[in-house]
PDB file of C-alpha atoms in Angstrom:
ATOM      1  CA  MET A   1      66.888 127.616 211.790  1.00 73.00           C
ATOM      2  CA  ARG A   2      67.982 131.104 210.764  1.00 90.00           C
ATOM      3  CA  THR A   3      69.735 131.330 207.407  1.00 96.00           C
ATOM      4  CA  LEU A   4      72.413 133.983 206.910  1.00 97.00           C
ATOM      5  CA  LEU A   5      72.084 136.052 203.735  1.00 97.00           C
ATOM      6  CA  LEU A   6      75.441 137.400 202.594  1.00 97.00           C
ATOM      7  CA  ASN A   7      75.705 139.728 199.618  1.00 97.00           C
ATOM      8  CA  ARG A   8      78.991 140.544 197.920  1.00 96.00           C
ATOM      9  CA  SER A   9      79.992 143.245 200.400  1.00 96.00           C
ATOM     10  CA  ALA A  10      79.246 140.948 203.357  1.00 97.00           C
ATOM     11  CA  VAL A  11      81.352 138.160 201.834  1.00 97.00           C
ATOM     12  CA  ALA A  12      84.188 140.617 201.195  1.00 97.00           C
ATOM     13  CA  ARG A  13      83.958 141.923 204.760  1.00 96.00           C
ATOM     14  CA  ASN A  14      84.169 138.431 206.262  1.00 97.00           C
ATOM     15  CA  ILE A  15      86.883 136.830 204.153  1.00 97.00           C
ATOM     16  CA  GLN A  16      90.573 137.115 205.010  1.00 97.00           C
ATOM     17  CA  ALA A  17      92.913 135.790 202.348  1.00 96.00           C
ATOM     18  CA  LEU A  18      95.812 135.062 204.705  1.00 96.00           C
ATOM     19  CA  LEU A  19      93.643 132.912 206.989  1.00 97.00           C
ATOM     20  CA  LEU A  20      91.933 131.316 203.989  1.00 98.00           C
ATOM     21  CA  LEU A  21      95.375 130.311 202.701  1.00 98.00           C
ATOM     22  CA  ASP A  22      95.807 128.079 205.749  1.00 97.00           C
ATOM     23  CA  ASP A  23      92.207 126.818 205.545  1.00 98.00           C
ATOM     24  CA  LEU A  24      92.588 125.808 201.906  1.00 98.00           C
ATOM     25  CA  ARG A  25      96.009 124.260 202.442  1.00 98.00           C
ATOM     26  CA  GLU A  26      94.456 121.989 205.071  1.00 97.00           C
ATOM     27  CA  ALA A  27      91.389 121.322 202.889  1.00 98.00           C
ATOM     28  CA  PHE A  28      93.566 120.164 199.992  1.00 98.00           C
ATOM     29  CA  ARG A  29      95.500 117.833 202.275  1.00 97.00           C
ATOM     30  CA  THR A  30      92.354 116.418 203.877  1.00 96.00           C
ATOM     31  CA  ASP A  31      90.590 115.953 200.554  1.00 96.00           C
ATOM     32  CA  VAL A  32      93.384 113.965 198.945  1.00 96.00           C
ATOM     33  CA  LEU A  33      93.926 111.808 202.047  1.00 96.00           C
ATOM     34  CA  ALA A  34      90.244 111.114 202.715  1.00 94.00           C
ATOM     35  CA  ARG A  35      88.176 112.013 199.656  1.00 89.00           C
ATOM     36  CA  THR A  36      84.629 110.951 200.432  1.00 83.00           C
ATOM     37  CA  VAL A  37      82.555 112.254 197.511  1.00 88.00           C
ATOM     38  CA  ALA A  38      83.510 112.683 193.869  1.00 91.00           C
ATOM     39  CA  PRO A  39      83.321 116.337 192.780  1.00 95.00           C
ATOM     40  CA  GLN A  40      80.714 117.082 190.155  1.00 94.00           C
ATOM     41  CA  ARG A  41      80.496 119.984 187.725  1.00 92.00           C
ATOM     42  CA  VAL A  42      77.292 120.134 185.675  1.00 94.00           C
ATOM     43  CA  ARG A  43      77.396 122.595 182.790  1.00 92.00           C
ATOM     44  CA  ALA A  44      74.521 123.557 180.509  1.00 94.00           C
ATOM     45  CA  PRO A  45      75.088 126.036 177.657  1.00 90.00           C
ATOM     46  CA  LEU A  46      72.046 128.303 177.439  1.00 91.00           C
ATOM     47  CA  HIS A  47      72.970 130.072 174.185  1.00 88.00           C
ATOM     48  CA  SER A  48      76.117 131.455 172.555  1.00 81.00           C
ATOM     49  CA  GLU A  49      76.620 134.014 175.318  1.00 85.00           C
ATOM     50  CA  GLY A  50      75.730 132.190 178.523  1.00 91.00           C
ATOM     51  CA  THR A  51      76.219 129.019 180.530  1.00 92.00           C
ATOM     52  CA  ALA A  52      74.587 127.634 183.669  1.00 95.00           C
ATOM     53  CA  LEU A  53      77.010 125.801 185.962  1.00 95.00           C
ATOM     54  CA  VAL A  54      76.493 123.841 189.185  1.00 97.00           C
ATOM     55  CA  LEU A  55      79.346 122.593 191.424  1.00 97.00           C
ATOM     56  CA  PHE A  56      78.448 120.061 194.123  1.00 97.00           C
ATOM     57  CA  PRO A  57      78.756 118.673 196.695  1.00 97.00           C
ATOM     58  CA  GLY A  58      81.461 120.605 198.508  1.00 97.00           C
ATOM     59  CA  CYS A  59      82.584 118.158 201.205  1.00 97.00           C
ATOM     60  CA  VAL A  60      85.710 118.001 203.367  1.00 95.00           C
ATOM     61  CA  PRO A  61      86.078 115.627 206.326  1.00 94.00           C
ATOM     62  CA  GLY A  62      86.151 117.714 209.481  1.00 94.00           C
ATOM     63  CA  ILE A  63      83.825 120.483 208.253  1.00 97.00           C
ATOM     64  CA  PRO A  64      80.216 119.844 209.392  1.00 97.00           C
ATOM     65  CA  ALA A  65      78.649 121.349 206.279  1.00 98.00           C
ATOM     66  CA  TYR A  66      78.467 120.976 202.504  1.00 98.00           C
ATOM     67  CA  THR A  67      77.970 123.367 199.607  1.00 98.00           C
ATOM     68  CA  VAL A  68      76.104 123.575 196.331  1.00 98.00           C
ATOM     69  CA  LYS A  69      77.177 126.428 194.032  1.00 98.00           C
ATOM     70  CA  VAL A  70      75.009 127.748 191.194  1.00 98.00           C
ATOM     71  CA  HIS A  71      76.747 129.991 188.670  1.00 93.00           C
ATOM     72  CA  ALA A  72      75.732 131.996 185.632  1.00 93.00           C
ATOM     73  CA  LYS A  73      78.736 132.510 183.317  1.00 90.00           C
ATOM     74  CA  PHE A  74      78.123 135.293 180.805  1.00 92.00           C
ATOM     75  CA  PRO A  75      81.510 136.509 179.469  1.00 86.00           C
ATOM     76  CA  GLY A  76      80.028 139.656 177.928  1.00 84.00           C
ATOM     77  CA  GLN A  77      78.588 140.930 181.200  1.00 88.00           C
ATOM     78  CA  LYS A  78      80.154 142.632 184.201  1.00 85.00           C
ATOM     79  CA  PRO A  79      80.609 140.723 186.364  1.00 87.00           C
ATOM     80  CA  ALA A  80      80.987 137.795 183.978  1.00 86.00           C
ATOM     81  CA  ILE A  81      80.268 135.259 186.740  1.00 90.00           C
ATOM     82  CA  GLN A  82      77.227 135.659 188.990  1.00 94.00           C
ATOM     83  CA  GLY A  83      75.555 133.276 191.386  1.00 97.00           C
ATOM     84  CA  VAL A  84      75.176 131.934 194.895  1.00 98.00           C
ATOM     85  CA  VAL A  85      76.686 129.354 197.221  1.00 98.00           C
ATOM     86  CA  HIS A  86      74.285 127.419 199.430  1.00 98.00           C
ATOM     87  CA  LEU A  87      75.883 126.240 202.687  1.00 98.00           C
ATOM     88  CA  HIS A  88      74.024 123.337 204.325  1.00 98.00           C
ATOM     89  CA  ASP A  89      74.378 121.576 207.667  1.00 97.00           C
ATOM     90  CA  LEU A  90      75.923 118.179 206.902  1.00 97.00           C
ATOM     91  CA  VAL A  91      73.823 116.287 209.475  1.00 97.00           C
ATOM     92  CA  THR A  92      70.381 117.818 209.019  1.00 96.00           C
ATOM     93  CA  GLY A  93      70.583 119.426 205.582  1.00 96.00           C
ATOM     94  CA  GLY A  94      69.460 122.713 207.083  1.00 96.00           C
ATOM     95  CA  LEU A  95      70.362 125.808 205.058  1.00 97.00           C
ATOM     96  CA  LEU A  96      72.974 127.688 207.080  1.00 97.00           C
ATOM     97  CA  ALA A  97      73.702 130.458 204.593  1.00 98.00           C
ATOM     98  CA  VAL A  98      73.172 131.758 201.087  1.00 98.00           C
ATOM     99  CA  MET A  99      76.067 133.886 199.892  1.00 98.00           C
ATOM    100  CA  ASP A 100      77.259 135.675 196.779  1.00 97.00           C
ATOM    101  CA  SER A 101      79.515 133.319 194.846  1.00 97.00           C
ATOM    102  CA  GLY A 102      81.312 135.771 192.588  1.00 94.00           C
ATOM    103  CA  HIS A 103      83.657 137.346 195.118  1.00 95.00           C
ATOM    104  CA  LEU A 104      83.970 134.133 197.113  1.00 97.00           C
ATOM    105  CA  THR A 105      85.056 132.182 194.023  1.00 96.00           C
ATOM    106  CA  ALA A 106      87.430 134.908 192.860  1.00 94.00           C
ATOM    107  CA  VAL A 107      89.220 135.099 196.212  1.00 97.00           C
ATOM    108  CA  ARG A 108      89.437 131.337 196.772  1.00 97.00           C
ATOM    109  CA  THR A 109      90.761 130.879 193.222  1.00 97.00           C
ATOM    110  CA  GLY A 110      93.403 133.516 193.891  1.00 97.00           C
ATOM    111  CA  VAL A 111      94.386 131.770 197.116  1.00 98.00           C
ATOM    112  CA  VAL A 112      94.576 128.378 195.354  1.00 98.00           C
ATOM    113  CA  GLY A 113      96.909 129.957 192.802  1.00 98.00           C
ATOM    114  CA  ALA A 114      99.077 131.232 195.649  1.00 98.00           C
ATOM    115  CA  LEU A 115      99.169 127.751 197.238  1.00 98.00           C
ATOM    116  CA  ALA A 116     100.303 126.257 193.936  1.00 98.00           C
ATOM    117  CA  ALA A 117     102.988 128.905 193.499  1.00 98.00           C
ATOM    118  CA  ASP A 118     104.172 128.351 197.064  1.00 97.00           C
ATOM    119  CA  VAL A 119     105.103 124.719 196.383  1.00 97.00           C
ATOM    120  CA  LEU A 120     105.927 124.916 192.662  1.00 98.00           C
ATOM    121  CA  ALA A 121     107.548 128.302 191.981  1.00 98.00           C
ATOM    122  CA  ARG A 122     111.215 128.874 192.760  1.00 98.00           C
ATOM    123  CA  PRO A 123     111.749 130.431 196.208  1.00 97.00           C
ATOM    124  CA  ASP A 124     113.494 133.406 194.589  1.00 97.00           C
ATOM    125  CA  ALA A 125     110.712 134.088 192.058  1.00 98.00           C
ATOM    126  CA  THR A 126     109.955 137.836 191.945  1.00 98.00           C
ATOM    127  CA  ARG A 127     108.906 138.713 188.374  1.00 98.00           C
ATOM    128  CA  VAL A 128     105.344 138.008 187.278  1.00 98.00           C
ATOM    129  CA  ALA A 129     103.581 138.008 183.923  1.00 98.00           C
ATOM    130  CA  VAL A 130      99.787 138.244 183.958  1.00 98.00           C
ATOM    131  CA  ILE A 131      97.903 137.261 180.802  1.00 98.00           C
ATOM    132  CA  GLY A 132      94.342 138.476 181.132  1.00 98.00           C
ATOM    133  CA  ALA A 133      93.719 141.783 182.898  1.00 97.00           C
ATOM    134  CA  GLY A 134      90.389 140.851 184.425  1.00 94.00           C
ATOM    135  CA  ARG A 135      89.146 140.249 187.929  1.00 93.00           C
ATOM    136  CA  GLN A 136      91.078 137.010 188.389  1.00 94.00           C
ATOM    137  CA  GLY A 137      94.259 138.629 187.155  1.00 96.00           C
ATOM    138  CA  VAL A 138      93.862 141.140 189.979  1.00 97.00           C
ATOM    139  CA  LEU A 139      93.177 138.506 192.656  1.00 96.00           C
ATOM    140  CA  GLN A 140      95.999 136.227 191.518  1.00 97.00           C
ATOM    141  CA  LEU A 141      98.532 139.035 191.849  1.00 97.00           C
ATOM    142  CA  LYS A 142      97.206 140.118 195.245  1.00 97.00           C
ATOM    143  CA  GLN A 143      97.306 136.603 196.681  1.00 97.00           C
ATOM    144  CA  LEU A 144     100.724 135.825 195.175  1.00 98.00           C
ATOM    145  CA  ARG A 145     102.097 138.455 197.522  1.00 96.00           C
ATOM    146  CA  LEU A 146     101.152 136.179 200.427  1.00 96.00           C
ATOM    147  CA  VAL A 147     103.816 133.657 199.380  1.00 98.00           C
ATOM    148  CA  ARG A 148     106.411 135.599 197.361  1.00 98.00           C
ATOM    149  CA  THR A 149     108.037 139.050 197.418  1.00 97.00           C
ATOM    150  CA  LEU A 150     107.283 140.537 193.992  1.00 97.00           C
ATOM    151  CA  SER A 151     109.405 143.140 192.242  1.00 97.00           C
ATOM    152  CA  GLN A 152     108.023 143.497 188.723  1.00 95.00           C
ATOM    153  CA  VAL A 153     104.832 142.761 186.797  1.00 98.00           C
ATOM    154  CA  ARG A 154     104.152 142.631 183.067  1.00 98.00           C
ATOM    155  CA  VAL A 155     100.587 142.411 181.798  1.00 98.00           C
ATOM    156  CA  TYR A 156      99.067 141.535 178.447  1.00 98.00           C
ATOM    157  CA  ASP A 157      95.418 141.619 177.442  1.00 98.00           C
ATOM    158  CA  THR A 158      93.781 141.564 174.029  1.00 97.00           C
ATOM    159  CA  ASN A 159      92.058 144.796 175.121  1.00 97.00           C
ATOM    160  CA  ILE A 160      94.780 147.409 175.631  1.00 97.00           C
ATOM    161  CA  GLU A 161      92.467 149.634 177.671  1.00 98.00           C
ATOM    162  CA  HIS A 162      91.877 146.823 180.151  1.00 97.00           C
ATOM    163  CA  ALA A 163      95.628 146.254 180.414  1.00 98.00           C
ATOM    164  CA  ASN A 164      96.296 149.951 181.045  1.00 98.00           C
ATOM    165  CA  ALA A 165      93.583 150.092 183.713  1.00 98.00           C
ATOM    166  CA  TYR A 166      95.047 146.973 185.346  1.00 98.00           C
ATOM    167  CA  ALA A 167      98.518 148.517 185.431  1.00 98.00           C
ATOM    168  CA  ARG A 168      97.225 151.699 187.066  1.00 98.00           C
ATOM    169  CA  ARG A 169      95.151 149.815 189.621  1.00 97.00           C
ATOM    170  CA  MET A 170      97.911 147.414 190.658  1.00 97.00           C
ATOM    171  CA  TYR A 171     100.402 150.241 191.042  1.00 97.00           C
ATOM    172  CA  GLN A 172      97.947 152.206 193.193  1.00 97.00           C
ATOM    173  CA  GLU A 173      96.825 149.260 195.346  1.00 96.00           C
ATOM    174  CA  LEU A 174     100.047 147.239 195.605  1.00 96.00           C
ATOM    175  CA  ASN A 175     102.739 149.801 194.801  1.00 95.00           C
ATOM    176  CA  LEU A 176     104.094 147.411 192.168  1.00 95.00           C
ATOM    177  CA  PRO A 177     105.494 148.669 188.851  1.00 94.00           C
ATOM    178  CA  VAL A 178     103.380 147.154 186.056  1.00 97.00           C
ATOM    179  CA  SER A 179     104.329 147.447 182.385  1.00 98.00           C
ATOM    180  CA  VAL A 180     101.801 146.852 179.611  1.00 98.00           C
ATOM    181  CA  GLU A 181     103.097 144.592 176.835  1.00 98.00           C
ATOM    182  CA  THR A 182     101.891 144.196 173.256  1.00 97.00           C
ATOM    183  CA  SER A 183     102.168 140.383 173.036  1.00 98.00           C
ATOM    184  CA  VAL A 184     102.098 137.282 175.193  1.00 98.00           C
ATOM    185  CA  ALA A 185     105.697 136.528 174.190  1.00 98.00           C
ATOM    186  CA  GLU A 186     106.937 139.916 175.419  1.00 98.00           C
ATOM    187  CA  ALA A 187     105.048 139.591 178.690  1.00 98.00           C
ATOM    188  CA  VAL A 188     106.394 136.152 179.615  1.00 98.00           C
ATOM    189  CA  ALA A 189     109.950 136.463 178.266  1.00 97.00           C
ATOM    190  CA  ASP A 190     111.683 137.132 181.600  1.00 97.00           C
ATOM    191  CA  ALA A 191     108.965 136.040 184.026  1.00 98.00           C
ATOM    192  CA  ASP A 192     109.561 133.761 186.996  1.00 98.00           C
ATOM    193  CA  ILE A 193     105.800 133.215 187.422  1.00 98.00           C
ATOM    194  CA  VAL A 194     103.208 133.374 184.642  1.00 98.00           C
ATOM    195  CA  VAL A 195      99.480 133.644 185.416  1.00 98.00           C
ATOM    196  CA  THR A 196      96.931 133.032 182.654  1.00 98.00           C
ATOM    197  CA  ALA A 197      93.307 133.901 183.386  1.00 97.00           C
ATOM    198  CA  THR A 198      91.485 134.322 180.089  1.00 97.00           C
ATOM    199  CA  TRP A 199      88.443 133.194 178.114  1.00 94.00           C
ATOM    200  CA  SER A 200      90.683 131.864 175.314  1.00 97.00           C
ATOM    201  CA  HIS A 201      89.568 128.949 173.159  1.00 96.00           C
ATOM    202  CA  GLN A 202      92.984 128.481 171.530  1.00 97.00           C
ATOM    203  CA  PRO A 203      96.375 127.750 173.150  1.00 98.00           C
ATOM    204  CA  PHE A 204      98.566 130.847 173.224  1.00 98.00           C
ATOM    205  CA  LEU A 205     101.422 129.693 175.497  1.00 98.00           C
ATOM    206  CA  HIS A 206     103.803 127.171 173.946  1.00 98.00           C
ATOM    207  CA  ALA A 207     107.012 125.351 174.858  1.00 95.00           C
ATOM    208  CA  GLY A 208     110.015 127.596 174.348  1.00 95.00           C
ATOM    209  CA  MET A 209     108.163 130.810 175.193  1.00 98.00           C
ATOM    210  CA  VAL A 210     109.093 130.679 178.898  1.00 98.00           C
ATOM    211  CA  ARG A 211     112.498 130.423 180.511  1.00 97.00           C
ATOM    212  CA  PRO A 212     113.742 127.326 182.351  1.00 98.00           C
ATOM    213  CA  GLY A 213     112.601 127.511 185.973  1.00 98.00           C
ATOM    214  CA  THR A 214     109.348 129.336 185.242  1.00 98.00           C
ATOM    215  CA  HIS A 215     106.158 128.444 187.092  1.00 98.00           C
ATOM    216  CA  ILE A 216     102.814 128.799 185.278  1.00 98.00           C
ATOM    217  CA  THR A 217      99.406 129.047 186.935  1.00 98.00           C
ATOM    218  CA  ALA A 218      96.714 128.532 184.271  1.00 98.00           C
ATOM    219  CA  LEU A 219      93.079 129.085 185.204  1.00 97.00           C
ATOM    220  CA  GLY A 220      91.186 129.789 181.994  1.00 96.00           C
ATOM    221  CA  ALA A 221      90.584 126.232 180.751  1.00 96.00           C
ATOM    222  CA  ASP A 222      87.860 125.317 183.231  1.00 93.00           C
ATOM    223  CA  GLU A 223      85.219 124.033 180.824  1.00 91.00           C
ATOM    224  CA  PRO A 224      85.183 122.220 177.457  1.00 91.00           C
ATOM    225  CA  GLY A 225      86.244 124.364 174.510  1.00 93.00           C
ATOM    226  CA  LYS A 226      88.587 126.667 176.455  1.00 96.00           C
ATOM    227  CA  ALA A 227      92.367 126.374 176.139  1.00 98.00           C
ATOM    228  CA  GLU A 228      95.443 128.390 177.107  1.00 98.00           C
ATOM    229  CA  LEU A 229      98.423 125.991 177.202  1.00 98.00           C
ATOM    230  CA  SER A 230      99.681 123.922 174.281  1.00 98.00           C
ATOM    231  CA  GLN A 231     100.232 120.184 174.312  1.00 98.00           C
ATOM    232  CA  ASP A 232     104.000 120.519 173.883  1.00 98.00           C
ATOM    233  CA  LEU A 233     104.269 122.887 176.847  1.00 98.00           C
ATOM    234  CA  LEU A 234     102.329 120.575 179.159  1.00 98.00           C
ATOM    235  CA  GLU A 235     104.254 117.504 178.006  1.00 98.00           C
ATOM    236  CA  GLN A 236     107.597 119.204 178.714  1.00 97.00           C
ATOM    237  CA  SER A 237     106.562 120.575 182.130  1.00 98.00           C
ATOM    238  CA  LEU A 238     105.910 119.195 185.589  1.00 98.00           C
ATOM    239  CA  PHE A 239     102.124 119.286 185.250  1.00 98.00           C
ATOM    240  CA  VAL A 240      99.999 119.545 188.414  1.00 98.00           C
ATOM    241  CA  CYS A 241      96.193 119.875 188.458  1.00 98.00           C
ATOM    242  CA  ASP A 242      93.506 120.040 191.134  1.00 98.00           C
ATOM    243  CA  HIS A 243      91.673 116.879 189.957  1.00 97.00           C
ATOM    244  CA  ARG A 244      92.932 114.406 187.364  1.00 97.00           C
ATOM    245  CA  GLY A 245      89.598 113.288 185.975  1.00 97.00           C
ATOM    246  CA  LEU A 246      88.202 116.792 185.640  1.00 97.00           C
ATOM    247  CA  SER A 247      91.418 118.093 184.094  1.00 98.00           C
ATOM    248  CA  VAL A 248      90.917 115.563 181.299  1.00 98.00           C
ATOM    249  CA  SER A 249      87.153 115.939 180.891  1.00 96.00           C
ATOM    250  CA  THR A 250      86.878 119.673 181.509  1.00 95.00           C
ATOM    251  CA  GLY A 251      90.270 121.312 181.941  1.00 97.00           C
ATOM    252  CA  ALA A 252      93.752 121.897 180.565  1.00 98.00           C
ATOM    253  CA  ALA A 253      94.732 118.263 179.958  1.00 98.00           C
ATOM    254  CA  GLY A 254      91.711 117.512 177.827  1.00 98.00           C
ATOM    255  CA  ALA A 255      91.970 120.840 176.011  1.00 97.00           C
ATOM    256  CA  ALA A 256      95.491 119.844 174.930  1.00 98.00           C
ATOM    257  CA  GLY A 257      94.452 116.333 173.926  1.00 97.00           C
ATOM    258  CA  LEU A 258      96.244 114.687 176.858  1.00 98.00           C
ATOM    259  CA  THR A 259      95.265 111.892 179.233  1.00 98.00           C
ATOM    260  CA  GLU A 260      95.838 111.458 182.961  1.00 98.00           C
ATOM    261  CA  ALA A 261      99.222 109.922 182.146  1.00 98.00           C
ATOM    262  CA  ALA A 262     100.531 113.450 181.413  1.00 98.00           C
ATOM    263  CA  ILE A 263      99.629 114.678 184.912  1.00 98.00           C
ATOM    264  CA  HIS A 264     102.374 114.452 187.513  1.00 98.00           C
ATOM    265  CA  ALA A 265     100.155 115.048 190.552  1.00 98.00           C
ATOM    266  CA  GLU A 266      97.128 116.717 192.027  1.00 98.00           C
ATOM    267  CA  LEU A 267      97.939 119.804 194.094  1.00 98.00           C
ATOM    268  CA  GLY A 268      96.595 118.076 197.205  1.00 98.00           C
ATOM    269  CA  GLU A 269      99.099 115.263 196.728  1.00 98.00           C
ATOM    270  CA  VAL A 270     101.959 117.768 196.656  1.00 98.00           C
ATOM    271  CA  LEU A 271     100.653 119.678 199.682  1.00 98.00           C
ATOM    272  CA  ALA A 272     100.198 116.409 201.602  1.00 97.00           C
ATOM    273  CA  GLY A 273     103.718 115.245 200.743  1.00 97.00           C
ATOM    274  CA  LEU A 274     102.511 112.276 198.679  1.00 98.00           C
ATOM    275  CA  LYS A 275     104.153 113.552 195.471  1.00 98.00           C
ATOM    276  CA  PRO A 276     107.108 115.902 195.028  1.00 97.00           C
ATOM    277  CA  GLY A 277     106.693 119.397 193.688  1.00 96.00           C
ATOM    278  CA  ARG A 278     109.570 121.255 192.051  1.00 96.00           C
ATOM    279  CA  THR A 279     112.782 119.233 192.246  1.00 95.00           C
ATOM    280  CA  SER A 280     115.172 121.527 190.360  1.00 96.00           C
ATOM    281  CA  GLN A 281     115.733 125.201 189.593  1.00 97.00           C
ATOM    282  CA  GLU A 282     115.472 124.484 185.860  1.00 98.00           C
ATOM    283  CA  GLN A 283     112.075 122.761 185.809  1.00 97.00           C
ATOM    284  CA  VAL A 284     109.115 124.462 184.188  1.00 98.00           C
ATOM    285  CA  THR A 285     106.142 123.781 186.451  1.00 98.00           C
ATOM    286  CA  VAL A 286     102.456 124.160 185.644  1.00 98.00           C
ATOM    287  CA  PHE A 287      99.406 124.278 187.859  1.00 98.00           C
ATOM    288  CA  ALA A 288      96.181 124.187 185.864  1.00 98.00           C
ATOM    289  CA  GLY A 289      92.984 124.025 187.919  1.00 97.00           C
ATOM    290  CA  VAL A 290      89.289 123.850 187.116  1.00 97.00           C
ATOM    291  CA  GLY A 291      88.000 124.722 190.605  1.00 96.00           C
ATOM    292  CA  LEU A 292      86.474 122.117 192.899  1.00 97.00           C
ATOM    293  CA  PRO A 293      83.448 122.035 195.211  1.00 98.00           C
ATOM    294  CA  PHE A 294      85.523 121.354 198.338  1.00 98.00           C
ATOM    295  CA  GLN A 295      87.368 124.618 197.687  1.00 98.00           C
ATOM    296  CA  ASP A 296      84.006 126.406 197.756  1.00 98.00           C
ATOM    297  CA  LEU A 297      83.179 124.713 201.063  1.00 98.00           C
ATOM    298  CA  ALA A 298      86.454 125.737 202.707  1.00 98.00           C
ATOM    299  CA  ALA A 299      85.888 129.344 201.639  1.00 98.00           C
ATOM    300  CA  ALA A 300      82.174 129.393 202.500  1.00 98.00           C
ATOM    301  CA  TRP A 301      82.773 127.863 205.949  1.00 98.00           C
ATOM    302  CA  HIS A 302      85.500 130.455 206.555  1.00 98.00           C
ATOM    303  CA  VAL A 303      83.047 133.251 205.682  1.00 98.00           C
ATOM    304  CA  TYR A 304      80.159 131.708 207.637  1.00 98.00           C
ATOM    305  CA  GLN A 305      82.163 131.415 210.835  1.00 96.00           C
ATOM    306  CA  ALA A 306      83.197 135.055 210.620  1.00 96.00           C
ATOM    307  CA  ALA A 307      79.728 136.256 209.618  1.00 96.00           C
ATOM    308  CA  THR A 308      77.920 134.616 212.549  1.00 93.00           C
ATOM    309  CA  GLY A 309      79.212 137.493 214.659  1.00 84.00           C
ATOM    310  CA  ASP A 310      78.489 140.173 212.053  1.00 84.00           C
ATOM    311  CA  GLU A 311      75.442 142.163 213.205  1.00 82.00           C
ATOM    312  CA  ASP A 312      75.019 143.713 209.745  1.00 87.00           C
ATOM    313  CA  VAL A 313      74.280 140.360 208.083  1.00 92.00           C
ATOM    314  CA  PRO A 314      70.523 139.775 207.630  1.00 91.00           C
ATOM    315  CA  THR A 315      68.906 136.402 208.287  1.00 90.00           C
ATOM    316  CA  LEU A 316      65.844 134.611 207.003  1.00 85.00           C
ATOM    317  CA  ASP A 317      63.662 132.018 208.715  1.00 84.00           C
ATOM    318  CA  PHE A 318      62.372 129.670 205.995  1.00 72.00           C
ATOM    319  CA  ASP A 319      60.097 127.899 208.490  1.00 71.00           C
ATOM    320  CA  ALA A 320      58.296 131.059 209.526  1.00 62.00           C
TER     321      ALA A 320
END
């Protein structure tokens, strides 16, 4: 068996966000209707500046493969997340591909945010606030444009230079006016959609800071000790996650001291029509995800299928 070796540029060349949107929408539906394996996230702090993380097994009925993702999370480095996704044949266990996980994870997380906004944000939502001017802040804004027509962006970051660079980049790449704000409150005051993608360990978004009808996509609280949204905000919102158990043990629910009882639905349940999404123009809706192995599989399979015809992708024969 020949194993494809895909570096970051090869992954970027073979991933199409618009097609991945449909792939992930179907993966969410399939997972919630026929979940076969419980998702596992194993985290091991190495020291104060680094964490080893493994997500496995990525399984979705209908895809003849599974994934194991190995990540190094070092917030002080650039990129802060480095690692690989191993794509295996589901029947034989053969290693189909090894691919860079950083760009793959960033794009699939952006697409998941867009899926959540598609079913939870108001149809007329046009104004966006981005809290956290990093890589995920960029991808979230880019993928949001797949499901909504955006007119205005406000950005806040604790590092003003990062916020200024973000504003310049998004104007150049998306032709969207982006204003840099000096506080979270100023950034979110008139937003229809709020995206939080930070390394924060303390809640900074509280009930009363956003207008009625706002949708919030919160991505920072994906491991114990991280928090972005307060307990009162989550309790007063229609709260949707990607996995109930992991939201409590690892994500936003647990960070706010809440149990599964506070969670309205998993995103897959909303996409499959098992639970309603937004039911009024005045609701504040929240999607807070931790990232699941089946999402990695949907993205990796998408890339693998495209890359099998890419002559520039090297291969390795482990049996040679």
